[in-house]
């Protein structure tokens, strides 16, 4: 069944898809969002695992586009848990009546651009098709959950879950022997909560990680007032600073420029403040090994001081450069290893070889389990884009598809468009600040930019836009150069695609920061969309 033609079809009803509807509606465009889940929320719809919460403060990790919305909503905790964030997103959907432009329960499988017709046809898993002049992937950077390819999993007799597809009804761990595989941001949040419920918990750790206590707590009226008395001003600050986070904005100085006393005072202040802004204590932490070593020397003893058993403490000691994999924020993570019912298994030293019907087998031992939780992350940034078979078809010359274009690594001009795929926009695509920023700020910036671009095209009578290959190449070189000046490419991180076997190794996000990036996007638009080719190929335009 083919649905009526739209101006825009988009994928995903998380923060990005919802704001897209709001923004594009205001421009008078007809938009249809296709969403695999049965409600709004995106990341916060799927990631219902125990302990899930955002490690960016909620007053900042929220929409800024409507003053009344931001004044009326009250967060209960400094770092809200998943149910509250989901309630907030649902509230936004209701308040702006967004659900009527969303088709739920549809997973998009294919998207084909018919070049002569200048139309995308988007196909969902139930066969429904939607056509539109423009197609927007608002599918998130961390939505393609990755279960490791471990032999024997299909024969496991207990229950197993990936944290990114957590069952809505929850999981009862009482009296169960549970194994958690993975100690990234997700595992570190889930482990303390699961430990409190399960009879026994084995944590299977491949890489020891850095984590800063969040020091979460209830929102007091004074705390709320700190944000709300000049919310607009704070948001403006967030939009123009590197991280997209206004409180504790970004450092102007490097650790190596400070005296030891100044440096320690700054680390101490950040440590007491809590959370991942610790990484932003100085501007040279991920740029210079010496600066990184100084942070490490401060952080590791503090972080592990609570761990009583010396051999567990040794296993929990990270060895890579701080901040080159995403810093984690936790609530009682390291303390959890003092519990009698928790054991840490070092799978770097003795890797997992199989899942057996009754547990996990490593090189040197078998661990009997009733439940296995994979907190093993995502095929990040490109995974959700490549999960849709996107291609351009030109009756005479054959076609081109995203998989071929990205065979050697993803490239997208400004992270917004892929040369060769006209009228397709990617929200927080590769080459944009996305996951290195407060992603809601980045999402709003992208959606605004795309909306403004569509409005400008309409005003000027254009109906096709595509990125120039040369502009895309130059942007990709710039993204790459920034990364190479830092320590980031040295880590086996998901930023590099290192967590997915066979994925091209390439640092995907833009390191220049959201403020600089925003200025570049605005300059491109102000100059008439330099690096893009705009044209009129249809007889009449929207
Ligand atoms: P992740 O950071 O990729 O961590 C995955 C963990 O699983 C790592 O410890 C990894 O080990 C391990 N792992 C992966 N494949 C494995 C395998 N085959 N065998 C054994 N271990 C394996 O994923 P995540 O924890 O889900 O977090 C992803 C991102 O989501 C975060 O970095 C963050 O940006 C976001 N997130 C944010 C929050 C928040 O509070 N806002 C919460 C959760 C997630 P290696 O390190 O050795 O690869």
XYZ file of C-alpha atoms and ligand atoms in Angstrom:
590
model
C 0.000 0.000 0.000
C 1.456 3.362 -0.973
C 0.573 6.304 1.259
C -0.207 9.740 -0.095
C 2.856 11.817 -0.983
C 4.408 13.941 1.732
C 6.876 16.789 1.579
C 9.070 15.009 4.104
C 9.256 11.462 5.399
C 11.498 10.951 8.411
C 12.616 7.976 10.482
C 12.525 8.025 14.274
C 10.278 9.594 16.913
C 12.907 10.465 19.484
C 14.050 13.999 20.292
C 15.038 14.610 16.652
C 11.893 13.289 14.971
C 9.600 15.124 17.360
C 11.279 18.460 16.898
C 11.299 17.866 13.137
C 7.530 17.532 13.107
C 7.128 20.707 15.131
C 9.556 22.704 12.999
C 8.438 21.463 9.588
C 4.775 21.888 10.428
C 5.471 25.521 11.235
C 6.813 25.851 7.695
C 3.591 24.423 6.317
C 5.242 21.179 5.191
C 3.476 17.830 5.264
C 5.630 15.462 7.279
C 5.296 11.793 8.213
C 7.553 10.228 10.816
C 7.940 6.452 10.807
C 8.827 4.876 14.135
C 9.623 1.233 14.940
C 8.425 1.493 18.539
C 4.809 1.827 19.545
C 5.318 5.227 21.125
C 7.618 8.233 21.073
C 10.936 8.356 22.922
C 13.653 6.849 20.728
C 16.630 5.993 22.934
C 14.481 6.563 26.000
C 11.763 4.275 24.692
C 14.113 1.325 24.135
C 16.668 1.678 26.936
C 14.516 0.755 29.933
C 17.220 -1.254 31.657
C 17.546 -0.961 35.444
C 19.473 2.144 36.436
C 19.076 3.900 33.065
C 19.420 7.624 33.431
C 20.963 10.488 31.542
C 24.386 11.657 32.642
C 23.834 15.164 31.293
C 21.846 17.268 33.766
C 18.173 17.165 32.808
C 17.708 20.924 32.852
C 20.204 20.975 29.989
C 19.288 17.654 28.352
C 15.878 18.872 27.226
C 14.297 20.964 24.497
C 15.039 24.669 24.415
C 12.793 25.667 21.527
C 9.825 26.743 23.635
C 10.164 29.003 26.664
C 6.791 27.999 28.132
C 7.695 24.311 27.857
C 11.004 24.734 29.633
C 9.500 26.888 32.357
C 6.558 24.600 33.078
C 8.397 21.271 33.195
C 9.999 20.332 36.489
C 12.607 17.628 36.849
C 12.618 15.650 40.067
C 16.326 14.772 40.016
C 19.455 16.496 38.792
C 20.047 13.539 36.460
C 16.630 12.137 35.584
C 16.056 8.417 35.244
C 14.707 6.877 32.047
C 11.010 6.765 33.087
C 11.012 10.499 33.819
C 12.789 11.378 30.560
C 10.294 9.236 28.665
C 7.423 11.005 30.445
C 8.940 14.342 29.415
C 9.182 13.277 25.763
C 5.584 12.014 25.886
C 4.545 15.333 27.402
C 6.221 17.197 24.521
C 4.439 14.952 22.011
C 1.076 15.682 23.678
C 1.660 19.368 24.267
C 2.464 20.016 20.621
C 0.070 17.368 19.298
C 2.878 15.572 17.468
C 1.597 11.982 17.467
C -0.852 12.566 14.637
C 2.071 12.832 12.204
C 3.748 9.632 13.364
C 3.126 6.091 12.160
C 4.159 3.730 14.975
C 5.211 0.109 14.785
C 6.894 0.478 11.396
C 10.551 -0.370 10.919
C 11.916 1.195 7.751
C 13.850 -1.263 5.626
C 14.366 0.487 2.271
C 14.491 3.983 0.883
C 14.902 4.564 -2.828
C 15.316 7.937 -4.503
C 13.876 7.973 -7.998
C 16.151 10.506 -9.668
C 13.916 11.455 -12.623
C 10.840 11.739 -10.379
C 12.783 13.553 -7.607
C 11.010 11.449 -4.977
C 12.052 9.159 -2.153
C 9.974 6.028 -1.668
C 10.389 4.691 1.836
C 9.344 1.120 2.588
C 8.516 -0.278 6.025
C 8.770 -3.885 7.186
C 5.035 -4.445 6.690
C 5.311 -3.408 3.031
C 3.746 0.035 3.411
C 5.380 2.673 1.251
C 5.591 6.412 1.765
C 6.751 8.886 -0.855
C 8.198 12.326 -0.304
C 10.490 14.788 -1.968
C 12.741 14.849 1.110
C 13.826 12.020 3.386
C 15.321 12.643 6.822
C 17.048 10.074 8.978
C 16.390 11.088 12.570
C 17.166 7.606 13.804
C 19.749 8.469 16.452
C 23.393 7.535 16.855
C 22.928 4.798 19.440
C 19.864 2.910 18.317
C 21.343 -0.135 16.642
C 21.947 -2.468 19.594
C 24.762 -4.958 19.198
C 24.605 -8.429 20.728
C 28.035 -10.052 20.400
C 28.306 -12.957 18.080
C 28.973 -15.572 20.788
C 28.554 -19.201 19.853
C 25.844 -21.062 21.725
C 23.597 -18.135 22.653
C 20.612 -19.643 20.848
C 20.830 -22.704 23.104
C 21.003 -20.815 26.396
C 18.231 -22.161 28.635
C 17.936 -19.061 30.812
C 16.791 -15.579 29.807
C 19.002 -13.098 28.004
C 18.541 -9.438 27.123
C 20.305 -6.550 25.460
C 19.956 -3.373 27.515
C 18.927 -1.450 24.392
C 15.853 -3.675 23.928
C 14.748 -3.993 27.502
C 11.318 -5.593 28.038
C 8.647 -3.123 28.968
C 7.396 -5.282 31.838
C 10.877 -5.354 33.426
C 12.861 -8.367 34.606
C 12.713 -9.929 38.045
C 16.221 -10.871 39.186
C 15.304 -12.060 42.658
C 16.958 -15.345 43.539
C 18.700 -15.424 40.130
C 22.326 -15.827 39.106
C 22.891 -12.971 36.689
C 25.764 -12.157 34.341
C 26.318 -8.685 32.893
C 28.600 -8.484 29.871
C 29.954 -4.983 29.286
C 31.106 -2.146 31.509
C 30.464 0.962 29.404
C 28.079 3.761 30.430
C 25.150 1.333 30.337
C 26.723 -1.546 32.271
C 28.053 0.869 34.878
C 24.508 2.172 35.460
C 22.830 -1.234 35.471
C 25.329 -3.209 37.579
C 24.657 -1.561 40.994
C 20.881 -1.922 40.568
C 21.010 -5.534 39.376
C 23.443 -6.381 42.181
C 20.879 -5.153 44.689
C 18.229 -7.515 43.357
C 19.994 -10.655 42.137
C 21.125 -13.600 44.238
C 24.512 -13.360 42.557
C 26.034 -11.174 39.870
C 29.043 -11.881 37.686
C 30.327 -8.844 35.779
C 32.220 -9.768 32.614
C 34.604 -6.889 31.948
C 36.726 -6.591 28.812
C 37.978 -3.024 29.335
C 38.153 -1.317 32.706
C 36.557 2.114 32.459
C 36.742 5.538 34.025
C 33.617 6.638 35.831
C 32.808 9.701 37.896
C 30.139 9.631 40.627
C 27.163 11.650 39.389
C 26.295 12.922 42.869
C 22.704 12.817 41.776
C 20.019 14.141 44.047
C 16.567 15.668 44.173
C 16.022 19.029 42.499
C 15.552 21.736 45.094
C 13.663 24.979 44.348
C 16.975 26.872 44.525
C 18.568 24.483 42.021
C 15.603 24.809 39.678
C 15.690 28.582 39.965
C 19.365 28.591 39.008
C 18.306 27.306 35.585
C 14.932 28.897 35.152
C 15.575 32.488 36.112
C 17.397 32.977 32.809
C 16.733 29.746 30.982
C 16.946 31.409 27.569
C 20.344 32.886 28.400
C 21.642 29.553 29.624
C 20.429 27.785 26.492
C 22.118 30.389 24.339
C 25.363 29.737 26.168
C 24.930 25.995 25.605
C 24.382 26.515 21.880
C 27.655 28.370 21.473
C 30.044 26.449 23.675
C 31.888 23.295 22.559
C 29.964 20.691 24.573
C 26.433 22.055 24.395
C 26.380 22.128 28.201
C 26.234 25.570 29.772
C 26.939 24.779 33.422
C 30.650 24.304 33.910
C 31.270 25.354 30.328
C 34.411 24.524 28.546
C 37.840 25.230 29.861
C 39.984 27.960 28.428
C 43.216 26.590 29.848
C 45.271 23.460 29.712
C 46.387 21.347 32.663
C 49.987 21.806 31.559
C 49.692 25.609 31.854
C 48.660 25.503 35.509
C 50.614 25.207 38.708
C 50.143 21.912 40.483
C 48.039 23.580 43.167
C 45.737 25.209 40.605
C 45.381 21.981 38.701
C 44.541 19.904 41.740
C 42.045 22.518 42.917
C 40.287 22.373 39.578
C 40.183 18.566 39.499
C 38.929 18.583 43.072
C 36.164 21.076 42.265
C 34.995 18.999 39.302
C 35.223 15.775 41.274
C 33.035 17.225 43.993
C 30.583 18.620 41.433
C 30.364 15.093 39.975
C 29.501 13.700 36.576
C 31.123 13.680 33.206
C 31.892 17.395 33.105
C 35.010 16.215 34.941
C 36.473 15.503 31.498
C 36.202 19.191 30.673
C 38.404 20.343 33.540
C 41.089 21.363 31.030
C 41.239 21.812 27.303
C 44.308 19.636 26.732
C 43.133 16.421 28.404
C 42.501 14.499 25.193
C 45.050 16.521 23.219
C 48.290 15.833 25.095
C 49.420 12.634 26.720
C 51.173 14.501 29.552
C 47.976 16.370 30.409
C 46.020 13.149 30.242
C 48.481 11.439 32.582
C 47.974 14.212 35.123
C 44.215 13.716 35.098
C 44.666 9.978 35.357
C 46.973 10.338 38.348
C 44.290 12.335 40.135
C 41.324 10.306 39.037
C 42.244 6.644 39.383
C 43.029 6.624 43.122
C 39.888 8.662 43.909
C 37.702 6.533 41.729
C 38.888 3.217 43.156
C 39.463 4.250 46.771
C 36.242 2.556 47.847
C 37.112 -0.859 46.354
C 38.257 -3.040 49.242
C 39.768 -6.054 47.482
C 43.189 -5.199 45.965
C 42.944 -7.713 43.133
C 39.481 -6.400 42.129
C 40.852 -2.861 42.337
C 43.703 -3.867 40.008
C 41.256 -5.370 37.497
C 39.136 -2.192 37.620
C 42.104 0.050 36.843
C 41.759 1.511 33.350
C 44.858 1.700 31.195
C 43.775 3.811 28.230
C 43.858 7.628 28.089
C 41.020 9.298 30.061
C 38.234 10.610 27.847
C 39.283 8.817 24.672
C 36.390 6.431 25.255
C 33.249 8.045 26.587
C 33.636 8.914 30.238
C 30.955 7.238 32.363
C 28.899 8.679 35.206
C 27.685 6.386 37.960
C 25.801 5.972 41.181
C 27.612 3.560 43.475
C 29.319 1.587 40.711
C 32.704 0.832 42.235
C 31.220 0.278 45.706
C 29.181 -2.558 44.201
C 32.304 -4.708 44.022
C 32.456 -4.800 47.827
C 29.209 -6.768 47.933
C 29.428 -10.475 48.769
C 27.130 -11.359 45.876
C 29.205 -9.644 43.158
C 32.271 -10.954 41.343
C 34.302 -9.348 38.563
C 35.487 -11.569 35.723
C 38.352 -10.261 33.606
C 37.511 -11.350 30.067
C 40.452 -9.527 28.582
C 42.689 -12.006 30.320
C 40.351 -15.000 29.712
C 37.858 -14.146 26.942
C 34.361 -15.551 26.620
C 34.467 -18.526 24.274
C 30.806 -19.555 24.299
C 27.439 -19.327 25.912
C 26.490 -22.801 27.072
C 22.925 -23.918 27.820
C 23.594 -23.100 31.486
C 25.937 -20.129 31.516
C 29.028 -18.425 30.123
C 32.226 -20.266 29.292
C 35.497 -18.365 29.282
C 38.967 -19.653 28.444
C 39.469 -20.836 31.981
C 36.103 -21.269 33.714
C 32.377 -21.878 33.391
C 29.957 -19.475 35.127
C 26.465 -20.920 35.711
C 23.800 -18.258 35.076
C 20.020 -17.872 34.937
C 20.048 -14.479 33.201
C 22.576 -12.841 30.856
C 22.457 -9.099 30.268
C 24.364 -7.796 27.278
C 25.338 -4.195 27.962
C 27.522 -4.444 24.888
C 26.665 -1.222 23.123
C 25.691 -0.236 19.638
C 26.763 -0.133 16.050
C 27.025 3.583 16.646
C 26.392 6.546 14.361
C 26.412 4.694 11.043
C 24.598 1.523 12.168
C 21.093 3.018 12.151
C 21.725 4.674 8.777
C 23.092 1.559 7.116
C 20.259 -0.510 8.575
C 18.039 1.120 5.945
C 18.880 0.039 2.434
C 19.202 3.535 0.951
C 19.849 3.976 -2.718
C 19.346 6.233 -5.698
C 17.941 4.801 -8.881
C 18.331 6.386 -12.240
C 16.469 4.357 -14.844
C 19.266 4.568 -17.395
C 22.552 4.709 -15.478
C 21.931 2.242 -12.681
C 22.179 3.463 -9.147
C 24.238 4.177 -6.110
C 23.720 3.007 -2.534
C 24.892 4.120 0.884
C 26.700 0.858 1.609
C 28.936 1.296 -1.441
C 29.481 4.988 -0.765
C 30.616 4.240 2.788
C 32.564 1.047 2.100
C 35.806 2.697 3.312
C 34.171 4.729 6.058
C 31.325 7.192 6.458
C 31.526 10.637 4.916
C 28.817 13.263 5.061
C 29.098 16.966 4.337
C 28.706 18.712 7.713
C 27.260 15.404 8.893
C 24.049 16.552 7.228
C 24.060 15.179 3.683
C 25.815 12.406 1.802
C 27.107 13.249 -1.671
C 25.335 11.027 -4.167
C 22.088 10.820 -2.175
C 20.050 13.945 -3.013
C 17.293 15.262 -0.761
C 18.398 13.015 2.115
C 19.335 14.685 5.396
C 20.916 12.968 8.382
C 20.324 14.403 11.845
C 23.524 14.048 13.918
C 25.192 12.156 11.103
C 28.896 11.252 10.916
C 31.026 14.384 10.801
C 28.752 16.348 13.147
C 29.390 16.924 16.878
C 26.516 14.559 17.802
C 27.731 12.132 20.458
C 30.507 14.440 21.651
C 27.913 17.007 22.658
C 24.741 17.418 24.637
C 22.863 15.687 21.867
C 19.589 17.556 22.364
C 21.399 20.808 21.570
C 22.894 19.215 18.456
C 19.549 17.784 17.404
C 17.863 21.175 17.685
C 20.631 22.828 15.683
C 20.404 20.229 12.893
C 16.654 20.342 12.695
C 16.656 24.155 12.632
C 19.267 24.128 9.891
C 17.359 21.590 7.809
C 14.092 23.495 8.271
C 15.736 26.757 7.257
C 17.287 25.047 4.245
C 13.937 23.667 3.065
C 12.344 27.084 3.541
C 15.147 28.783 1.592
C 14.840 26.229 -1.206
C 11.135 26.811 -1.442
C 11.586 30.581 -1.484
C 14.101 30.303 -4.290
C 12.176 27.727 -6.307
C 14.572 24.802 -5.771
C 13.394 21.247 -5.234
C 16.672 19.330 -5.119
C 19.711 19.652 -2.904
C 22.805 17.518 -2.833
C 26.224 17.756 -1.277
C 29.154 18.368 -3.628
C 31.668 15.513 -3.411
C 34.572 18.001 -3.124
C 32.926 19.856 -0.229
C 32.208 16.558 1.486
C 35.791 15.411 0.996
C 37.147 18.669 2.413
C 34.832 18.391 5.436
C 35.822 14.761 6.022
C 39.508 15.787 5.896
C 38.824 18.538 8.438
C 36.976 16.135 10.760
C 39.826 13.673 10.440
C 42.549 16.279 11.010
C 40.914 17.505 14.208
C 40.707 13.949 15.511
C 44.307 13.182 14.565
C 45.570 16.138 16.549
C 44.119 14.443 19.627
C 44.549 11.151 21.454
C 41.030 10.041 20.446
C 41.956 7.790 17.493
C 44.274 5.711 19.729
C 41.414 4.196 21.731
C 39.357 1.162 20.749
C 36.175 3.152 21.041
C 32.806 3.061 19.366
C 33.625 6.601 18.161
C 36.194 4.799 15.975
C 33.882 1.946 15.036
C 36.289 -0.338 16.923
C 33.520 -2.242 18.739
C 32.080 -3.696 15.545
C 34.156 -6.382 13.824
C 34.889 -5.360 10.236
C 33.674 -1.773 10.597
C 36.052 0.721 8.940
C 38.156 2.400 11.649
C 37.573 6.085 11.438
C 36.859 8.729 14.050
C 33.255 9.617 13.179
C 32.142 12.641 15.229
C 33.326 16.230 14.714
C 35.634 17.390 17.505
C 35.438 21.138 16.857
C 32.510 21.596 19.258
C 28.909 22.636 18.773
C 29.564 26.401 18.817
C 32.187 26.324 16.080
C 30.170 23.788 14.121
C 27.036 25.918 14.365
C 28.916 28.945 13.035
C 30.185 26.924 10.085
C 26.709 25.628 9.268
C 25.307 29.148 9.502
C 28.051 30.547 7.275
C 27.345 27.868 4.670
C 23.647 28.772 4.662
C 24.269 32.534 4.659
C 26.508 32.185 1.608
C 23.730 30.458 -0.321
C 24.507 26.861 0.765
C 28.105 26.617 -0.346
C 29.201 23.055 -0.943
C 25.670 22.044 -1.884
C 24.160 22.002 -5.353
C 20.617 23.349 -5.389
C 18.516 22.928 -8.461
C 15.016 22.856 -9.827
C 14.204 19.588 -11.534
C 10.431 19.532 -11.257
C 8.065 21.824 -13.049
C 6.544 23.205 -9.867
C 7.907 23.336 -6.332
C 6.372 22.836 -2.891
P 29.647 0.820 25.119
O 30.133 2.080 25.697
O 30.025 0.487 23.729
O 30.094 -0.320 26.111
C 29.920 -1.651 25.740
C 30.622 -2.526 26.729
O 30.475 -3.868 26.292
C 32.102 -2.272 26.811
O 32.542 -2.535 28.107
C 32.659 -3.275 25.827
O 34.000 -3.611 26.050
C 31.756 -4.443 26.088
N 31.675 -5.340 24.955
C 31.256 -5.047 23.699
N 31.314 -6.131 22.916
C 31.799 -7.119 23.692
C 32.105 -8.474 23.450
N 31.956 -9.022 22.250
N 32.589 -9.203 24.471
C 32.771 -8.635 25.677
N 32.515 -7.373 25.977
C 32.029 -6.617 24.982
O 28.037 0.749 25.160
P 27.063 1.390 26.235
O 27.577 1.161 27.599
O 25.709 0.907 25.898
O 27.149 2.927 25.945
C 27.121 3.431 24.624
C 26.956 4.917 24.683
O 25.605 5.232 24.982
C 27.734 5.594 25.784
O 29.085 5.728 25.486
C 26.983 6.889 25.895
O 27.329 7.772 24.883
C 25.559 6.412 25.704
N 24.957 6.148 27.010
C 24.681 7.244 27.751
C 24.149 7.080 28.969
C 23.858 8.295 29.746
O 23.909 8.273 30.921
N 23.548 9.409 29.120
C 23.882 5.835 29.490
C 24.151 4.738 28.710
C 24.696 4.908 27.462
P 35.167 -2.804 25.308
O 35.224 -1.480 25.987
O 36.355 -3.636 25.503
O 34.769 -2.681 23.863
